[in-house]
Tab-separated table of C-alpha atoms in Angstrom:
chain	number	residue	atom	x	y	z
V	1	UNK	CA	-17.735	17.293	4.092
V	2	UNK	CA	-16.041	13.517	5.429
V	3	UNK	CA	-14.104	11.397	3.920
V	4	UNK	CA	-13.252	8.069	5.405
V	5	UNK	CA	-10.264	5.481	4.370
V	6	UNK	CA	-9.979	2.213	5.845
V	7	UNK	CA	-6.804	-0.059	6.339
V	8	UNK	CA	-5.830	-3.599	8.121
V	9	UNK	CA	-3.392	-5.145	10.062
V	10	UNK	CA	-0.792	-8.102	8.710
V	11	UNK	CA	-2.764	-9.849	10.115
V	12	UNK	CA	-6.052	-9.526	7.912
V	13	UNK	CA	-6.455	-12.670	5.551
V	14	UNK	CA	-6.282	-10.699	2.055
V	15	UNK	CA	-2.952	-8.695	3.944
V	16	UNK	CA	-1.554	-12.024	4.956
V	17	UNK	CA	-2.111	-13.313	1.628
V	18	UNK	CA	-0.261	-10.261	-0.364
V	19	UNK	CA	2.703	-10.825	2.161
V	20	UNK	CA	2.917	-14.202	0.924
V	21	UNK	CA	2.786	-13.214	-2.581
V	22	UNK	CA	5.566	-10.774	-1.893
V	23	UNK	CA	7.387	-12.761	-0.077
V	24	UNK	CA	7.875	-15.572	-3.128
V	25	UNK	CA	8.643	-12.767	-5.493
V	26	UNK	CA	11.694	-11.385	-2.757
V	27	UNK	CA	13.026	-14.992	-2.482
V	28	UNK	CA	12.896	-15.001	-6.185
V	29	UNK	CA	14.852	-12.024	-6.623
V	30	UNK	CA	16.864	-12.591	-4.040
V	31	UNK	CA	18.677	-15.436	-6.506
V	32	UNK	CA	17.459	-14.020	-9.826
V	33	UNK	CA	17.082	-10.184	-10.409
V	34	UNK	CA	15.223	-10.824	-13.876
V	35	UNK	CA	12.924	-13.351	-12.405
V	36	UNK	CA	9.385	-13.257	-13.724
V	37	UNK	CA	6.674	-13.622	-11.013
V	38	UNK	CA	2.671	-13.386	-10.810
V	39	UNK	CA	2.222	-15.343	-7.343
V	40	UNK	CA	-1.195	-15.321	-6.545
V	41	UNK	CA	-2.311	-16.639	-2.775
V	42	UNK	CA	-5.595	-18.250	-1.022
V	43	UNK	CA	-5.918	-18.771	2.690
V	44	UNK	CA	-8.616	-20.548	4.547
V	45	UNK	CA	-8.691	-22.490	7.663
V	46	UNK	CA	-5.676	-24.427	7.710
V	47	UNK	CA	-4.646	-24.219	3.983
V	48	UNK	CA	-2.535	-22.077	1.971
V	49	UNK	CA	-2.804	-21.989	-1.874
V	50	UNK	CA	-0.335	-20.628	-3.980
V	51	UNK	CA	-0.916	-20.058	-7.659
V	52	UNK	CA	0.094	-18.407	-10.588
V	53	UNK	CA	3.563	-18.066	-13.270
V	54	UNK	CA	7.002	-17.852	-12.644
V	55	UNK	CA	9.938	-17.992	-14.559
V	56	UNK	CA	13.628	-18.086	-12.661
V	57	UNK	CA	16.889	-19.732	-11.947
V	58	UNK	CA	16.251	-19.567	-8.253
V	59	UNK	CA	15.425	-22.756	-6.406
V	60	UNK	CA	12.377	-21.873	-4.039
V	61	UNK	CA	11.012	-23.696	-1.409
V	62	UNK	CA	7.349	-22.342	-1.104
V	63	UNK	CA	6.132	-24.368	1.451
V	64	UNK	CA	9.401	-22.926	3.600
V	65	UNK	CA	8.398	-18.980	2.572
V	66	UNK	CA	4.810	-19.396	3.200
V	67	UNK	CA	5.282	-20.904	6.947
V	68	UNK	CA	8.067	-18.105	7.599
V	69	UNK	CA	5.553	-15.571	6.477
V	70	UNK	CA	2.774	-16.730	8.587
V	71	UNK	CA	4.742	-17.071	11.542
V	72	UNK	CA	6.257	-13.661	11.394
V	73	UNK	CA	2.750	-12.409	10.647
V	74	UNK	CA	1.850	-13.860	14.261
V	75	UNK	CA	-0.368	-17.291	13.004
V	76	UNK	CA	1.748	-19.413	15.176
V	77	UNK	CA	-0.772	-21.026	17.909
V	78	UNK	CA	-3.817	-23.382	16.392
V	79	UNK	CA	-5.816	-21.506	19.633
V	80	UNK	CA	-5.995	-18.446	17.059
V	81	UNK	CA	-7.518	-20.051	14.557
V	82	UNK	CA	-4.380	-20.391	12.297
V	83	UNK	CA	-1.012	-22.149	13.097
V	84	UNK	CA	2.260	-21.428	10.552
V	85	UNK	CA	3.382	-24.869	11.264
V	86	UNK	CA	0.676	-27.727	10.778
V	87	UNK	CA	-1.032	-25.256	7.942
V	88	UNK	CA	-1.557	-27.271	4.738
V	89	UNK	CA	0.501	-25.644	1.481
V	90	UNK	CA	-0.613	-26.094	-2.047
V	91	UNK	CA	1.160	-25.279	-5.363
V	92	UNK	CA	-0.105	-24.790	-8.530
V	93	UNK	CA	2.747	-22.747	-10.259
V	94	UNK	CA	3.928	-22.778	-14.076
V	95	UNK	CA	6.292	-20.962	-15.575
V	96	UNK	CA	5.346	-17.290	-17.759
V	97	UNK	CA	3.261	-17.735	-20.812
V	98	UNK	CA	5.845	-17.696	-23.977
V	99	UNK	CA	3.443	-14.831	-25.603
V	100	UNK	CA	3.509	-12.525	-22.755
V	101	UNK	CA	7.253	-13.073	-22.244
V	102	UNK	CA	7.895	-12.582	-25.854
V	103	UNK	CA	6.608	-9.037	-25.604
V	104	UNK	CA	8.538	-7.861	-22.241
V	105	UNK	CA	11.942	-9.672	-23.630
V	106	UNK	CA	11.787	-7.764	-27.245
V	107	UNK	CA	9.513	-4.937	-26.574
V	108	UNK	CA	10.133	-1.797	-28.761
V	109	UNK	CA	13.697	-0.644	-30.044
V	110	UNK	CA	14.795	-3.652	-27.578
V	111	UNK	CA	13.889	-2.225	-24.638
V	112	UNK	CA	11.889	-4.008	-22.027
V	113	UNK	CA	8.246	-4.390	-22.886
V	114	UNK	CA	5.426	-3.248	-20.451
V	115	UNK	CA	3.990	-6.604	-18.939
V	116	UNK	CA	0.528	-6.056	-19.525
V	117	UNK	CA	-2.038	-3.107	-20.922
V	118	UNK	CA	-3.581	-1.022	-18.673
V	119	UNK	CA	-3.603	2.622	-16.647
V	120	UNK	CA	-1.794	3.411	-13.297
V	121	UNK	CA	-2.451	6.671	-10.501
V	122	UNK	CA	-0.776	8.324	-8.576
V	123	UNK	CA	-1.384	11.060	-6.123
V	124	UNK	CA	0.159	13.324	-3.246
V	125	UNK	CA	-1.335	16.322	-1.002
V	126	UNK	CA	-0.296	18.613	1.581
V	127	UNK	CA	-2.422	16.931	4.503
V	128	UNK	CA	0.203	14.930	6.007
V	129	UNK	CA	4.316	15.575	6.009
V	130	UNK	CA	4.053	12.302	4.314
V	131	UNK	CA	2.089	13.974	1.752
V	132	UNK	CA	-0.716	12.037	1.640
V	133	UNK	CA	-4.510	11.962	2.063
V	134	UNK	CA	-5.106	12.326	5.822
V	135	UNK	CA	-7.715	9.531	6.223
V	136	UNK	CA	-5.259	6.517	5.178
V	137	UNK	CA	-2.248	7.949	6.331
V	138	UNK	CA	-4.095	8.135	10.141
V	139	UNK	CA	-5.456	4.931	9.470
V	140	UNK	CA	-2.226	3.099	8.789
V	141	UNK	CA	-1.135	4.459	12.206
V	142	UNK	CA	-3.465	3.137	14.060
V	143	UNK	CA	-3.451	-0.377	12.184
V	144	UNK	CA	0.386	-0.316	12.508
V	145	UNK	CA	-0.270	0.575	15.876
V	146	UNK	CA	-2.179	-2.264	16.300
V	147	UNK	CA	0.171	-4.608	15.658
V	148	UNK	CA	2.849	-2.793	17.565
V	149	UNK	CA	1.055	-2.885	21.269
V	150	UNK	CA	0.487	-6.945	20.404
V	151	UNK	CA	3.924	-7.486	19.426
V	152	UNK	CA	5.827	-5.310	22.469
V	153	UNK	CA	2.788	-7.428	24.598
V	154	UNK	CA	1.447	-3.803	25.947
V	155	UNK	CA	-1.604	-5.193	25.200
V	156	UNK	CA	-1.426	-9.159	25.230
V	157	UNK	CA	-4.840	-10.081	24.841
V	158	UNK	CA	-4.532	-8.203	21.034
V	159	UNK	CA	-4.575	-11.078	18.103
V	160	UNK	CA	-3.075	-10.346	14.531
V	161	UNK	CA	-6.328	-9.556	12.316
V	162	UNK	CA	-7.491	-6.514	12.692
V	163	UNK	CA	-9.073	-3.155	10.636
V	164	UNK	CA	-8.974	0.840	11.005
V	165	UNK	CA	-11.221	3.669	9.501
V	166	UNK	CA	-10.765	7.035	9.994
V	167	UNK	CA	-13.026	10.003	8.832
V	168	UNK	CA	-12.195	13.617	8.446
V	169	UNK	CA	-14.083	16.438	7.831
V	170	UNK	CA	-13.123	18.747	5.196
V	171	UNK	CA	-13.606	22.750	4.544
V	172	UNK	CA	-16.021	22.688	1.721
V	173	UNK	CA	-14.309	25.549	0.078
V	174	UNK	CA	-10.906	24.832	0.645
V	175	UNK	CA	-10.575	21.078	0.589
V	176	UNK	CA	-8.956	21.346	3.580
V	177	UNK	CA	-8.769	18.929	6.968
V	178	UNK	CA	-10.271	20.245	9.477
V	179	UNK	CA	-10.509	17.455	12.436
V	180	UNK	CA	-10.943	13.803	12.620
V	181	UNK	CA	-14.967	13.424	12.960
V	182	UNK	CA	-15.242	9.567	13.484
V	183	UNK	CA	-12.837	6.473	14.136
V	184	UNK	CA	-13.657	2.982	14.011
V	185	UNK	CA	-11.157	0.160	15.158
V	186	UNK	CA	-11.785	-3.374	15.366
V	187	UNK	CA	-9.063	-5.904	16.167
V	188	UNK	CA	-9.152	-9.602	17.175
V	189	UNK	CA	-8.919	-10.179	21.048
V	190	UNK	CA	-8.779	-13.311	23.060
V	191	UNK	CA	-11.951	-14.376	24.416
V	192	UNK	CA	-11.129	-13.370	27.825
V	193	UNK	CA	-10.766	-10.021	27.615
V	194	UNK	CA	-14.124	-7.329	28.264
V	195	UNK	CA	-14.939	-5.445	25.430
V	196	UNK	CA	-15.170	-2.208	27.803
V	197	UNK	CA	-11.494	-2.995	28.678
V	198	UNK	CA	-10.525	-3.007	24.810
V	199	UNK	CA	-12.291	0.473	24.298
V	200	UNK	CA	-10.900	2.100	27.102
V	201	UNK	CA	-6.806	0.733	26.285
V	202	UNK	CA	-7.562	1.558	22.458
V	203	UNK	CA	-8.938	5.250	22.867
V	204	UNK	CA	-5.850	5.822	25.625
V	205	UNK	CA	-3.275	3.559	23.415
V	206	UNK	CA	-3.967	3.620	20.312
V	207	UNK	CA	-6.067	6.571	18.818
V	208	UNK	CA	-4.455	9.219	21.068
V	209	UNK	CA	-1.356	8.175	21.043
V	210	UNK	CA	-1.602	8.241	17.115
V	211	UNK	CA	-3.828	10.923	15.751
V	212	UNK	CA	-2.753	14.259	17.349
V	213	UNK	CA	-4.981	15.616	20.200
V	214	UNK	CA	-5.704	19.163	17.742
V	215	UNK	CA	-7.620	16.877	15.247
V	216	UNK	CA	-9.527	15.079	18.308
V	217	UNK	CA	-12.490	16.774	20.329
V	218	UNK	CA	-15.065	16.266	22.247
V	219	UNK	CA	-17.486	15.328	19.297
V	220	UNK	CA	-15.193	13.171	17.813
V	221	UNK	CA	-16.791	9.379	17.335
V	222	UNK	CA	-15.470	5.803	18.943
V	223	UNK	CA	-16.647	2.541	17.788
V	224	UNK	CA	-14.513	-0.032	18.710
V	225	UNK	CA	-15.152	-3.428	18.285
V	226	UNK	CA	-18.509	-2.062	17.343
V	227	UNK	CA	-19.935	-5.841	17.177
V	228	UNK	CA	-18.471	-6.350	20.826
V	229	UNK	CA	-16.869	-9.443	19.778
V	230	UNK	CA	-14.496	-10.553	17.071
V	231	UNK	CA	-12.370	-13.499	18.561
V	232	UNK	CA	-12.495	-15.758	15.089
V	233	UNK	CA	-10.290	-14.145	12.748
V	234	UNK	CA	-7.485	-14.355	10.196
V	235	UNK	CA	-8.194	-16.711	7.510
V	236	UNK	CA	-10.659	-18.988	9.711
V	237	UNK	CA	-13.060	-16.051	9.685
V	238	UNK	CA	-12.538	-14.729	6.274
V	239	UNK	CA	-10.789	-16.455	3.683
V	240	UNK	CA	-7.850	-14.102	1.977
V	241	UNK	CA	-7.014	-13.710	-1.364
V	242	UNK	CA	-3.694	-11.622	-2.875
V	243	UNK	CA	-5.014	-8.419	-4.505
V	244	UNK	CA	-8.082	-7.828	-2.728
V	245	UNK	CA	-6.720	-4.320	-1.174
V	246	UNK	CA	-5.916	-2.340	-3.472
V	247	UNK	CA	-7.581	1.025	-2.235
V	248	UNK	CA	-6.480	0.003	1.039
V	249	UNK	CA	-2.560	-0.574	-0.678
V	250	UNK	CA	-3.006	3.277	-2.585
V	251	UNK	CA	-4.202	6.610	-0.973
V	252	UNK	CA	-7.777	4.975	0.402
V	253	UNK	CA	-9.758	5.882	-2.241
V	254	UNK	CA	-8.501	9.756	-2.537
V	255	UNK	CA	-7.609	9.898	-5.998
V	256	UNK	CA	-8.279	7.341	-9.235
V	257	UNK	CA	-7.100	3.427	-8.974
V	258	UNK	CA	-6.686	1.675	-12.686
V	259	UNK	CA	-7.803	-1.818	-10.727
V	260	UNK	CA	-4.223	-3.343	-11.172
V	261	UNK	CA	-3.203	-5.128	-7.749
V	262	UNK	CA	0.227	-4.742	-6.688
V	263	UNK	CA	1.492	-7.761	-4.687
V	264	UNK	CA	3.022	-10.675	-6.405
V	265	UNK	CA	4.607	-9.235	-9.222
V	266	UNK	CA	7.637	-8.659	-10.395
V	267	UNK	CA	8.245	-5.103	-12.063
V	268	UNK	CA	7.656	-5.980	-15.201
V	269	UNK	CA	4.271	-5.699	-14.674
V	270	UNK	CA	3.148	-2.009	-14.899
V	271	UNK	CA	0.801	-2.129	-12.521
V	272	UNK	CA	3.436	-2.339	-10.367
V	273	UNK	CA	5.836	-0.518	-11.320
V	274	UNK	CA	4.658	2.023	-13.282
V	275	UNK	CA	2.180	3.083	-10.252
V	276	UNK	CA	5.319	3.591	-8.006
V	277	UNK	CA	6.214	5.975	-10.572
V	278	UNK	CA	3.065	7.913	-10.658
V	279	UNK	CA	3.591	8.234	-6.979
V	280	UNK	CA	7.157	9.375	-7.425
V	281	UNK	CA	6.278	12.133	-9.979
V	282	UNK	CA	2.875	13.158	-7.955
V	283	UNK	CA	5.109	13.580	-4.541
V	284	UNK	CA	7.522	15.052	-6.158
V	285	UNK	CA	5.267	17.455	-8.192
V	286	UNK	CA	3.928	18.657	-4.653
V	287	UNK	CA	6.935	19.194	-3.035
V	288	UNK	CA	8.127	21.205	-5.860
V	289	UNK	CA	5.440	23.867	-4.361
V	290	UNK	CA	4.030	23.164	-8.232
V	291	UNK	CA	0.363	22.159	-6.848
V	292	UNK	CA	-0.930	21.559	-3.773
V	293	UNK	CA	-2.747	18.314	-5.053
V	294	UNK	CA	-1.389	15.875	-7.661
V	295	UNK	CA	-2.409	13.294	-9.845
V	296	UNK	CA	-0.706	11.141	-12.010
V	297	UNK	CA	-1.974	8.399	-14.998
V	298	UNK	CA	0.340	6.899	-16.764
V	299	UNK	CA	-1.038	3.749	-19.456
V	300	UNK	CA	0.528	1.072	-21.164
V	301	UNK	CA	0.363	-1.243	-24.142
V	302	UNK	CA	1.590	-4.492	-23.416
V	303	UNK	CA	5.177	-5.041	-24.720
V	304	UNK	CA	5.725	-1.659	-25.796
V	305	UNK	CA	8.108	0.065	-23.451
V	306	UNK	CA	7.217	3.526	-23.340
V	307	UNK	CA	3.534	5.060	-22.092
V	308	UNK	CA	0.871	5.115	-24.335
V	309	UNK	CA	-0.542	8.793	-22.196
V	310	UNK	CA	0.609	10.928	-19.423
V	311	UNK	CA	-1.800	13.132	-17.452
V	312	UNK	CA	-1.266	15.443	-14.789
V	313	UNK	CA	-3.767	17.236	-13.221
V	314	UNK	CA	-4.309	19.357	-10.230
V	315	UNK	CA	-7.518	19.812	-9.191
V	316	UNK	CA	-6.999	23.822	-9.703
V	317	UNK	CA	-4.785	23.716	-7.379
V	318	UNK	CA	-1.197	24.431	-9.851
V	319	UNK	CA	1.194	27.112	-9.847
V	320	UNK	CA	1.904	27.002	-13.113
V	321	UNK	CA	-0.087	25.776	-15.785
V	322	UNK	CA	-0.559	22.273	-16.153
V	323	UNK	CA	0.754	21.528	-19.751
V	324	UNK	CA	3.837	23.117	-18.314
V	325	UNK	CA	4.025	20.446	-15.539
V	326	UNK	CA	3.407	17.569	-17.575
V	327	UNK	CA	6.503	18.449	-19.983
V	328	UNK	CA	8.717	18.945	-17.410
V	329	UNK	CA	7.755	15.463	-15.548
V	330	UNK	CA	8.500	13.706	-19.105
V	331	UNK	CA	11.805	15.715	-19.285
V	332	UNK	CA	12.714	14.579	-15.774
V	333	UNK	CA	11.132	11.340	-14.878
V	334	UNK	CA	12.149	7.771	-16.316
V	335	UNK	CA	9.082	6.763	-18.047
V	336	UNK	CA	9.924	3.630	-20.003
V	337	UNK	CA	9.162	0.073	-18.189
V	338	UNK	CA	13.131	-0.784	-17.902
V	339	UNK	CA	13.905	2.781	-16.878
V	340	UNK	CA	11.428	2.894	-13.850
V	341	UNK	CA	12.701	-0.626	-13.120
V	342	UNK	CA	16.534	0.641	-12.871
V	343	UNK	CA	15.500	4.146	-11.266
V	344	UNK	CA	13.872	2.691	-8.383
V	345	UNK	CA	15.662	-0.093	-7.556
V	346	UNK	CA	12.714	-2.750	-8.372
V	347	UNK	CA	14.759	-5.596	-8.938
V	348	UNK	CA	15.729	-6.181	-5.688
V	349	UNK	CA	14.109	-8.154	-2.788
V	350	UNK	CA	12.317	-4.925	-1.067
V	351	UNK	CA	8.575	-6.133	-1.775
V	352	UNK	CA	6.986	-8.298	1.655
V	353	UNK	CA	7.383	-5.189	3.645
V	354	UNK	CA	5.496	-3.002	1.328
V	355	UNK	CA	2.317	-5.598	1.205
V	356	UNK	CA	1.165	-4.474	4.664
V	357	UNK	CA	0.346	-1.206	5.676
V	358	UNK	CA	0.044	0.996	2.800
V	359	UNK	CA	2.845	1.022	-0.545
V	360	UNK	CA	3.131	4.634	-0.609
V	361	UNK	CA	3.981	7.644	2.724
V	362	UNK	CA	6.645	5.472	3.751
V	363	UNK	CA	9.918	7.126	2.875
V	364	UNK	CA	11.634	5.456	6.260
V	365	UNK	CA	11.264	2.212	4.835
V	366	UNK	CA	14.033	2.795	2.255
V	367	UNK	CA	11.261	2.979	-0.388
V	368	UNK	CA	12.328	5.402	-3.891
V	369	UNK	CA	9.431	6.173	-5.021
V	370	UNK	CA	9.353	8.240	-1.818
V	371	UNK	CA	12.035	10.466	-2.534
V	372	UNK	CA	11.574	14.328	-3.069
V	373	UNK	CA	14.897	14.405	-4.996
V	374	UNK	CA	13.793	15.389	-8.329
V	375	UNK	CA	12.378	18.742	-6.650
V	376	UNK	CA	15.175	20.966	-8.071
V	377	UNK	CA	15.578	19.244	-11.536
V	378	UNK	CA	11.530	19.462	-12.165
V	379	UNK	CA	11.791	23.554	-11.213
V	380	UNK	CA	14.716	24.140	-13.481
V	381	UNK	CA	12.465	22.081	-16.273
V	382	UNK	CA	9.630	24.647	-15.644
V	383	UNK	CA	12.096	27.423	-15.058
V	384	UNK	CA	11.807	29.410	-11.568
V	385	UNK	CA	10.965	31.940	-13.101
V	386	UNK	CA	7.419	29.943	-13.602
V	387	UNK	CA	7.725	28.770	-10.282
V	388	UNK	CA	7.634	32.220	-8.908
């Protein structure tokens, strides 16, 4: 059995157009911790659109965060199709509709109201120390690898857009990995460079030095740059749009998505927020040794504070029995929308770095919805007894 996951470099329009997003909503927070944001973002040759409600005290210069962004990004010579500092910006912004932030100000019993209806997922495995689905945690790598050799100049000719797939074959009977079977890479390159020279540094450079040689064999599949070509890229080959990676932004399709993009928002917004929890509990529900795989819903009604359901489920794979997991995650996990907000730290500025390369397996990043710390608290809960 394969299963494949795909991911992209900053560099990819939709990934450059999430950082944007993010990056208002940090500069936002940054002055105002109870700022309200929904920044949405378009990019297409040469123009930058910004749309959507906020509400804050700060004083933001858009036009300022968007160029910064880009340029950081690496859009900063016309020659690559994009340049941070003659691109045209657009605003369309307004503030928070009244009726929406009636609901999240008042909420139930005066707590903060959920943001908006809807269901969030999360999910953790044993296939990676990261505990996450092998296929986007290898792709990441080599994405973030990517952008790494272009930045250090290892490989100079390497241009910011760029995309990663990895597939893995499964045991049938045990779910579990057994090798990578295929890997497709395709990056932007200067014109001058041979394809054959791009698969030869990529293979060496990239692949090998990020998946590890016992999941690579002699059957395992190359394509890269499987078009032989792709010198037109970033938002003058494919116009971007905030939102438009969300499987790419979760565990690549492993697991259930309730269609709520991430970047943009502030936490307020569930599907946010309340999907960083689902993470939380699922990686923490793993490294409890409670399942070997975990999923998490969690669903909202907007402006009422607390979850409308709470599922767990472990694909047969639990200790203990289920119901008993799924009382001891609402005994030990903050499930109300202001109580996530204040237990992970989601009103401060931490958001542009999570809008590239995956929200979730990053625990070096700082990032508490990462943490294993609730391991000990969600056994005593269950009682090790259980556990045992």
């Amino acid at each position: 059995m394969l299963f494949t996951s795909e991911s992209v470099t900053q560099g990819h329009p939709d990934k450059m157009a999430d950082q944007i997003s993010d990056a208002v909503l940090d500069a936002c927070l940054a002055q105002d911790p109870n700022s309200r944001v929904a920044c949405e973002t378009l990019l297409k040759t040469g123009l930058v659109v910004l749309a959507g409600e906020i509400t804050t005290t700060a004083v933001i210069d858009y036009p300022a965060i968007v160029r910064k962004t880009v340029e950081e990004i690496g859009y900063a010579d016309a020659t690559w199709g994009f340049d941070a500092h003659t691109c045209a910006v657009m605003c369309a912004v307004e503030q928070q509709s009244p009726d929406i932030a009636m609901g999240v100000d008042e909420g139930e019993k005066g707590e903060t109201g959920a943001g908006d209806q809807g269901m969030m997922f999360g999910y953790a495995c044993r296939e990676t120390p990261e505990l996450m689905p092998m296929p986007i945690m290898y792709s990441h790598k080599l994405t973030a690898g990517l952008t790494r050799l272009r930045e250090s100049g290892e490989l100079p000719y390497l241009r910011p857009d760029g995309k990663a797939q990895v597939s893995v074959e499964y045991d049938e009977a045990t779910y579990k990995p057994l090798r990578v079977h295929t890997v497709v890479v395709s990056t932007q390159h200067a014109d001058t460079v041979a394809t054959d020279t791009i698969r030869k540094d990529l293979i060496e450079k990239l692949v090998k030095a990020e998946i590890p040689a016992e999941l690579l064999d002699e059957n395992t599949i190359y394509h890269i740059n499987p078009t032989g070509r792709f010198v037109v890229g970033g938002p003058m080959g494919d116009a971007g749009l905030t939102g438009r990676k969300i499987i790419v932004d979760t565990y690549g399709g492993m697991g259930r998505h309730g269609g709520g993009a991430f970047s943009g928002k502030d936490p307020t917004k569930v599907d946010r927020s309340a999907a960083y929890m689902a993470r939380y509990i699922a990686k923490n529900v793993v490294a409890a040794d409670l399942a070997d795989r975990c999923e998490v819903q969690l669903a909202y009604a907007i402006g009422v504070a607390a979850p409308v359901s709470v599922l767990v489920q472990t694909f047969g794979t639990a200790k203990v029995d289920e119901v008993r997991i799924a009382d001891a995650v609402r005994d030990v996990f903050p499930l109300t929308t202001g109580a996530i907000i204040d237990a992970l730290g989601l009103r401060n500025p931490i958001f542009r770095k999570t809008a590239a390369y995956g929200h979730f397996g990053r625990e070096n990043e700082g990032f508490a919805w990462e943490k294993t710390d609730k391991v000990d608290s969600l056994k005593a809960a269950i009682g090790q007894a259980a556990v045992n």
